[in-house]
Short mmCIF file of C-alpha atoms in Angstrom, two decimals:
data_model
loop_
_atom_site.label_atom_id
_atom_site.label_comp_id
_atom_site.label_asym_id
_atom_site.label_seq_id
_atom_site.Cartn_x
_atom_site.Cartn_y
_atom_site.Cartn_z
CA MET A 3 90.09 79.43 87.13
CA SER A 4 86.46 80.28 86.69
CA GLU A 5 83.16 77.42 87.77
CA PRO A 6 80.64 78.36 89.18
CA LEU A 7 79.77 80.83 91.93
CA ILE A 8 77.78 79.14 93.74
CA GLU A 9 80.55 76.37 95.16
CA GLU A 10 81.93 79.59 97.47
CA GLY A 11 79.52 82.46 96.84
CA GLY A 12 76.76 80.80 99.15
CA LYS A 13 79.27 81.57 102.22
CA PRO A 14 78.51 84.96 104.76
CA PHE A 15 81.23 87.60 103.59
CA PRO A 16 83.50 87.86 107.27
CA SER A 17 81.32 90.91 108.77
CA PHE A 18 83.58 94.42 108.89
CA LEU A 19 81.35 96.01 111.92
CA ARG A 20 83.67 94.34 113.83
CA TRP A 21 85.62 95.86 117.16
CA GLU A 22 88.60 96.78 115.11
CA THR A 23 86.15 98.52 112.54
CA PHE A 24 84.60 101.00 115.64
CA LEU A 25 87.97 101.04 116.83
CA SER A 26 89.98 102.33 114.32
CA LEU A 27 87.17 104.88 113.09
CA GLY A 28 87.29 106.59 116.64
CA LEU A 29 91.24 107.40 116.86
CA THR A 30 90.27 108.58 113.66
CA ALA A 31 87.82 110.78 114.66
CA GLY A 32 89.54 112.15 117.69
CA LEU A 33 92.68 112.47 114.91
CA LEU A 34 90.86 114.12 112.51
CA THR A 35 88.92 116.63 115.27
CA PHE A 36 92.03 117.39 116.87
CA LEU A 37 93.42 117.92 113.30
CA VAL A 38 90.50 120.22 112.52
CA ALA A 39 90.89 122.35 115.82
CA GLN A 40 93.85 123.94 114.25
CA ILE A 41 93.01 124.41 110.96
CA ASP A 42 92.59 128.26 110.16
CA PHE A 43 89.08 127.79 108.08
CA ASP A 44 88.88 132.23 107.33
CA SER A 45 92.08 131.78 105.77
CA VAL A 46 91.84 128.19 104.10
CA LEU A 47 88.80 129.58 102.94
CA HIS A 48 90.54 132.64 101.42
CA ASP A 49 93.28 130.23 100.13
CA LEU A 50 90.36 129.19 98.07
CA ALA A 51 88.82 131.64 97.31
CA GLN A 52 92.45 132.90 95.11
CA SER A 53 93.39 129.80 93.78
CA ASP A 54 93.58 128.51 90.18
CA LYS A 55 90.29 126.93 89.75
CA THR A 56 91.29 125.72 86.70
CA TYR A 57 93.86 123.47 88.16
CA ILE A 58 92.07 121.98 90.56
CA LEU A 59 89.99 121.18 87.84
CA LEU A 60 92.43 119.34 86.06
CA GLY A 61 93.91 117.99 89.32
CA PHE A 62 90.29 116.99 89.54
CA LEU A 63 90.36 114.83 86.15
CA ALA A 64 93.58 112.79 86.69
CA HIS A 65 93.73 111.34 90.08
CA TYR A 66 89.96 110.07 89.55
CA ALA A 67 91.48 109.36 85.42
CA THR A 68 93.63 107.40 87.75
CA TYR A 69 90.28 104.26 88.68
CA PRO A 70 89.69 102.83 85.34
CA VAL A 71 93.19 102.68 84.37
CA ARG A 72 93.91 100.43 87.61
CA GLY A 73 90.43 99.29 86.75
CA LEU A 74 91.99 97.60 83.56
CA ARG A 75 95.29 96.41 85.32
CA TRP A 76 93.32 93.78 86.85
CA ARG A 77 92.03 93.07 84.23
CA TYR A 78 95.22 92.24 82.50
CA THR A 79 96.47 91.15 85.74
CA LEU A 80 93.80 88.54 85.85
CA GLY A 81 94.28 87.35 83.08
CA ASP A 82 91.97 85.12 79.85
CA ILE A 83 90.36 84.17 82.66
CA THR A 84 87.79 87.66 82.24
CA ARG A 85 88.50 88.88 78.76
CA ASP A 86 84.86 88.84 77.90
CA ILE A 87 83.88 91.49 81.08
CA PRO A 88 83.44 94.96 80.29
CA ALA A 89 86.51 96.94 81.76
CA ARG A 90 84.24 99.78 82.97
CA THR A 91 82.95 97.11 85.13
CA PHE A 92 86.65 97.31 86.98
CA GLY A 93 87.40 99.90 86.98
CA LEU A 94 83.78 100.67 88.65
CA ILE A 95 84.95 98.01 91.04
CA VAL A 96 88.14 99.77 91.42
CA PHE A 97 86.38 102.77 91.89
CA PHE A 98 83.74 100.97 94.75
CA TYR A 99 86.66 98.93 96.77
CA ASN A 100 88.88 101.34 97.62
CA ALA A 101 85.03 103.45 98.47
CA VAL A 102 85.65 100.90 101.63
CA ASP A 103 88.72 101.05 101.64
CA ASN A 104 88.66 104.84 103.05
CA VAL A 105 86.12 103.33 105.28
CA VAL A 106 87.57 100.76 106.87
CA PRO A 107 91.09 99.93 108.67
CA ALA A 108 93.88 98.21 107.66
CA LYS A 109 93.23 98.03 103.67
CA LEU A 110 91.15 95.08 104.61
CA GLY A 111 88.93 96.79 101.06
CA ASP A 112 91.31 94.19 99.21
CA LEU A 113 89.36 91.31 100.71
CA TYR A 114 85.80 93.04 99.09
CA ALA A 115 87.88 94.11 97.10
CA ALA A 116 87.96 90.19 96.15
CA HIS A 117 84.54 89.52 97.40
CA MET A 118 82.61 91.92 94.76
CA ALA A 119 85.38 90.05 91.52
CA ARG A 120 83.74 87.08 93.30
CA ILE A 121 80.04 88.01 92.34
CA ASN A 122 80.72 89.82 88.93
CA PHE A 123 83.43 87.94 88.03
CA ARG A 124 82.56 84.36 88.43
CA ILE A 125 86.40 83.60 89.94
CA ARG A 126 86.84 82.06 93.65
CA ARG A 127 88.50 85.09 95.90
CA SER A 128 91.35 83.26 96.01
CA SER A 129 92.16 84.23 92.45
CA ALA A 130 91.80 87.70 93.07
CA LEU A 131 93.26 88.57 95.97
CA GLY A 132 95.85 86.54 94.72
CA SER A 133 95.48 89.10 91.26
CA ILE A 134 95.07 92.52 94.49
CA VAL A 135 98.80 91.87 95.74
CA PHE A 136 100.17 90.98 92.53
CA LEU A 137 99.80 94.71 92.38
CA ARG A 138 100.78 96.17 96.23
CA LEU A 139 103.93 94.40 95.08
CA ILE A 140 104.57 96.52 92.47
CA ASP A 141 103.01 99.51 94.15
CA ALA A 142 104.35 99.45 96.69
CA TRP A 143 107.92 98.74 95.37
CA ILE A 144 106.74 102.06 93.36
CA VAL A 145 106.16 104.23 95.10
CA PHE A 146 108.72 103.35 97.97
CA LEU A 147 112.30 103.45 95.28
CA LEU A 148 110.55 106.90 94.25
CA ALA A 149 110.49 109.20 97.62
CA GLY A 150 113.60 107.19 98.39
CA VAL A 151 115.07 108.81 95.43
CA SER A 152 112.76 111.35 95.07
CA SER A 153 114.05 112.92 98.80
CA TRP A 154 117.19 112.18 97.89
CA PHE A 155 117.93 114.44 95.03
CA ALA A 156 114.92 116.68 97.52
CA PHE A 157 117.01 116.66 100.04
CA SER A 158 120.46 116.30 99.73
CA LYS A 159 122.49 118.25 102.53
CA HIS A 160 120.55 116.26 104.93
CA LEU A 161 117.49 114.17 104.72
CA PRO A 162 114.69 115.44 107.94
CA GLU A 163 114.21 112.48 110.14
CA GLY A 164 111.05 112.96 109.23
CA VAL A 165 110.66 111.72 105.87
CA ALA A 166 113.99 109.39 107.23
CA TRP A 167 111.38 107.98 108.90
CA VAL A 168 107.89 107.41 106.61
CA LEU A 169 110.51 105.81 104.01
CA GLY A 170 111.47 103.12 107.04
CA GLY A 171 108.21 102.16 106.86
CA GLY A 172 107.85 102.07 103.10
CA PHE A 173 110.59 99.86 102.61
CA LEU A 174 109.15 97.79 105.93
CA LEU A 175 105.74 97.36 103.75
CA ALA A 176 107.60 96.47 100.54
CA LEU A 177 109.57 93.41 102.35
CA ILE A 178 106.22 92.86 103.98
CA VAL A 179 104.32 92.26 100.59
CA THR A 180 107.07 90.27 98.79
CA ALA A 181 108.07 87.93 101.82
CA THR A 182 103.71 87.74 101.95
CA SER A 183 103.98 87.06 97.84
CA VAL A 184 107.29 84.07 98.46
CA SER A 185 105.80 82.62 100.95
CA ILE A 186 102.25 81.75 99.40
CA MET A 187 104.52 80.92 96.54
CA LEU A 188 106.57 78.21 98.33
CA ILE A 189 103.09 77.51 100.10
CA LYS A 190 101.59 76.00 96.38
CA HIS A 191 105.33 73.18 96.23
CA THR A 192 105.39 72.53 99.64
CA THR A 193 101.67 72.39 101.51
CA PRO A 194 102.03 68.36 103.16
CA SER A 195 99.17 66.25 102.20
CA TRP A 196 97.50 65.98 105.16
CA VAL A 197 95.87 70.27 104.38
CA PRO A 198 92.41 69.40 102.69
CA SER A 199 92.13 70.45 98.49
CA ARG A 200 89.72 72.82 99.39
CA ILE A 201 92.56 74.87 100.64
CA SER A 202 94.72 73.31 98.04
CA GLU A 203 92.78 74.72 96.10
CA MET A 204 92.54 78.62 97.36
CA ILE A 205 96.39 78.39 97.76
CA GLU A 206 97.80 77.48 93.86
CA ALA A 207 94.18 79.64 92.50
CA PHE A 208 96.45 83.03 94.91
CA HIS A 209 99.45 81.50 93.75
CA ASP A 210 98.25 81.73 89.83
CA ASN A 211 96.71 84.42 89.52
CA MET A 212 98.95 86.95 92.04
CA TRP A 213 101.95 85.23 88.76
CA PRO A 214 99.91 86.87 85.56
CA ALA A 215 101.10 85.34 81.87
CA ARG A 216 103.82 86.18 80.44
CA LYS A 217 101.92 88.78 77.32
CA ASP A 218 100.90 90.00 80.54
CA TRP A 219 103.16 92.27 81.80
CA PRO A 220 104.07 94.49 79.08
CA PRO A 221 100.56 95.75 79.06
CA ILE A 222 100.59 96.56 83.12
CA LEU A 223 103.62 97.81 83.36
CA SER A 224 102.20 100.73 80.25
CA LEU A 225 99.00 100.06 82.61
CA THR A 226 101.14 101.10 85.87
CA VAL A 227 103.53 103.52 84.47
CA ILE A 228 100.38 105.91 83.63
CA ILE A 229 98.77 105.89 87.33
CA TRP A 230 102.02 106.87 88.49
CA SER A 231 101.97 110.00 86.00
CA LEU A 232 98.40 110.94 86.55
CA GLU A 233 98.89 111.07 90.17
CA THR A 234 101.53 112.49 89.61
CA LEU A 235 100.05 115.94 87.14
CA TRP A 236 97.58 116.00 90.08
CA ILE A 237 99.17 116.97 92.93
CA PHE A 238 101.35 119.28 90.09
CA CYS A 239 97.98 120.48 89.51
CA LEU A 240 96.97 120.94 93.45
CA ILE A 241 99.49 122.82 94.95
CA LYS A 242 99.78 124.58 90.76
CA ALA A 243 96.77 126.05 91.79
CA PHE A 244 97.87 128.35 94.90
CA GLY A 245 100.93 129.60 93.30
CA VAL A 246 103.13 126.63 93.72
CA SER A 247 105.80 125.95 92.02
CA LEU A 248 108.77 123.56 92.39
CA SER A 249 110.80 121.41 90.87
CA LEU A 250 110.34 117.84 90.11
CA PRO A 251 112.34 115.19 92.47
CA GLU A 252 110.46 118.00 94.61
CA LEU A 253 107.06 117.49 93.03
CA ILE A 254 107.95 113.90 93.07
CA PHE A 255 108.42 113.19 97.14
CA LEU A 256 105.41 115.02 97.71
CA THR A 257 103.54 112.24 95.32
CA GLN A 258 104.64 109.77 97.13
CA ILE A 259 105.93 110.80 100.57
CA PRO A 260 101.92 110.22 101.79
CA LEU A 261 101.21 107.91 99.75
CA LEU A 262 103.35 106.02 102.79
CA ALA A 263 101.45 107.75 104.58
CA SER A 264 98.81 105.77 103.73
CA ALA A 265 98.91 102.68 104.58
CA PHE A 266 99.64 103.25 107.93
CA PRO A 267 97.44 100.53 109.21
CA LEU A 268 95.04 102.24 112.35
CA THR A 269 93.48 104.34 110.34
CA PRO A 270 91.55 103.78 107.34
CA SER A 271 94.26 104.14 104.07
CA GLY A 272 95.56 106.08 107.14
CA ALA A 273 93.73 109.42 107.95
CA GLY A 274 95.13 110.92 110.22
CA ALA A 275 97.82 110.58 109.28
CA VAL A 276 97.97 111.35 105.72
CA GLU A 277 97.02 114.74 106.99
CA ILE A 278 99.89 115.44 108.82
CA THR A 279 102.86 113.86 106.74
CA LEU A 280 100.96 115.99 103.57
CA PHE A 281 101.53 118.70 105.32
CA GLY A 282 105.15 118.65 106.94
CA CYS A 283 106.27 117.94 103.51
CA LEU A 284 104.89 121.05 102.71
CA GLN A 285 106.85 122.88 105.50
CA LEU A 286 110.22 121.10 104.20
CA LEU A 287 109.74 122.10 100.91
CA GLY A 288 109.16 126.18 101.95
CA VAL A 289 104.99 126.34 101.82
CA PRO A 290 104.85 128.64 103.64
CA ALA A 291 102.24 127.10 106.63
CA SER A 292 98.72 129.15 106.48
CA LEU A 293 99.58 128.03 102.86
CA ALA A 294 100.67 124.75 102.98
CA ALA A 295 97.28 123.46 105.62
CA SER A 296 94.51 125.02 102.62
CA ILE A 297 96.49 122.59 100.48
CA THR A 298 95.98 120.18 102.91
CA VAL A 299 91.96 120.07 102.89
CA LEU A 300 92.00 120.61 99.29
CA ASN A 301 93.80 117.44 99.01
CA ARG A 302 91.72 115.83 101.28
CA LEU A 303 88.73 116.51 100.63
CA ILE A 304 88.79 116.01 96.69
CA ASP A 305 91.42 112.01 97.28
CA TYR A 306 89.37 111.02 100.40
CA TRP A 307 85.72 112.34 101.70
CA LEU A 308 84.99 113.53 97.56
CA HIS A 309 85.57 109.58 96.93
CA ILE A 310 83.70 107.33 100.10
CA GLY A 311 80.70 110.50 98.80
CA LEU A 312 81.22 108.98 95.32
CA GLY A 313 81.42 105.24 96.32
CA GLY A 314 77.95 106.17 98.63
CA LEU A 315 76.68 107.03 94.27
CA VAL A 316 78.17 103.52 92.22
CA TRP A 317 76.61 102.20 95.04
CA ALA A 318 73.11 103.88 95.10
CA PHE A 319 73.36 103.31 91.27
CA ARG A 320 75.24 99.80 90.91
CA THR A 321 72.57 98.01 89.09
CA PRO A 322 72.41 100.43 85.79
CA LEU A 323 76.19 100.45 86.57
CA GLY A 324 76.34 96.40 86.01
CA ILE A 325 77.63 95.51 89.89
CA HIS A 326 76.07 92.70 92.42
CA THR A 327 75.48 91.70 95.45
CA LEU A 328 75.26 88.32 95.90
CA ARG A 329 71.97 88.17 96.29
CA GLU A 330 70.96 90.39 93.03
CA ARG A 331 73.52 87.96 91.27
CA TYR A 332 70.62 85.33 92.67
CA THR A 333 68.19 86.70 91.71
CA LEU A 334 69.31 86.99 88.11
CA ARG A 335 69.75 83.94 88.29
CA SER A 336 67.04 82.44 89.32
CA GLU A 337 64.86 84.67 86.35
CA SER A 338 67.13 83.04 83.93
CA ASP A 339 65.86 79.46 85.34
#
């Protein structure tokens, strides 16, 4: 339920500037430095110059159009308590916390999303986190199933060992998210009486928003279909810009397998692992190494590095965009009082 911000908002949010983050960033920098050293940038620049810029623009728009759709889906997941909040705000916060996820390891951006929801939506962090776990659960199984089916059709004669390992990791991820959800359900119904009431309330709030109301399922599922259709369209436009044509199973395979690699927890959003996986997948599909490198570079420039930069712009202009920090929210409340 919605509640006054003062009850929970006054507590400092855990900082991401810890040794684990710096270790992850160091690992990422080392891995990306190694990968950059392997790239023939003259060849990449030549391929980019020859590419179809219209397809690149369409792919860019398709990819970034997923964020307002993701925001609207999150709004439905949270239920009626957020219906009076503009859908645009949800899209902006989803866009920003995914940019944060690109610079912190192990999906810690999800915790920041719950923090931002607390400030801007005035709901419990545990409620917001429950809704995010639900969406992660849906997406994890969709990505795994699409990756598995498309891999079967694309490599029906012989599934490459590397692909099998990535699929295994994706299946493990989906199981972990599912096990977390089931555990929370069981804990809610078997919480010992000695557990503090505040903790019990947090568990209940987490659980209540982890399973949306029945009336919200149709729009959530419809928006999920739109999201993954746009992501597939983004990859289609990307490779089409370089004159590469793939069958539908191969296209879905190329979209989903690198997404499984993005769950690699030791670097932000799987940085390094995604590049290696995408490049390897392109080669498995018969794309020459030099062209595969060019496609991979452009993919990560648009999907990863540009997202970080645009996320910084959103943060810089957060006030006119209607996004607030904890201090700004208290300042607004003080002025209204």
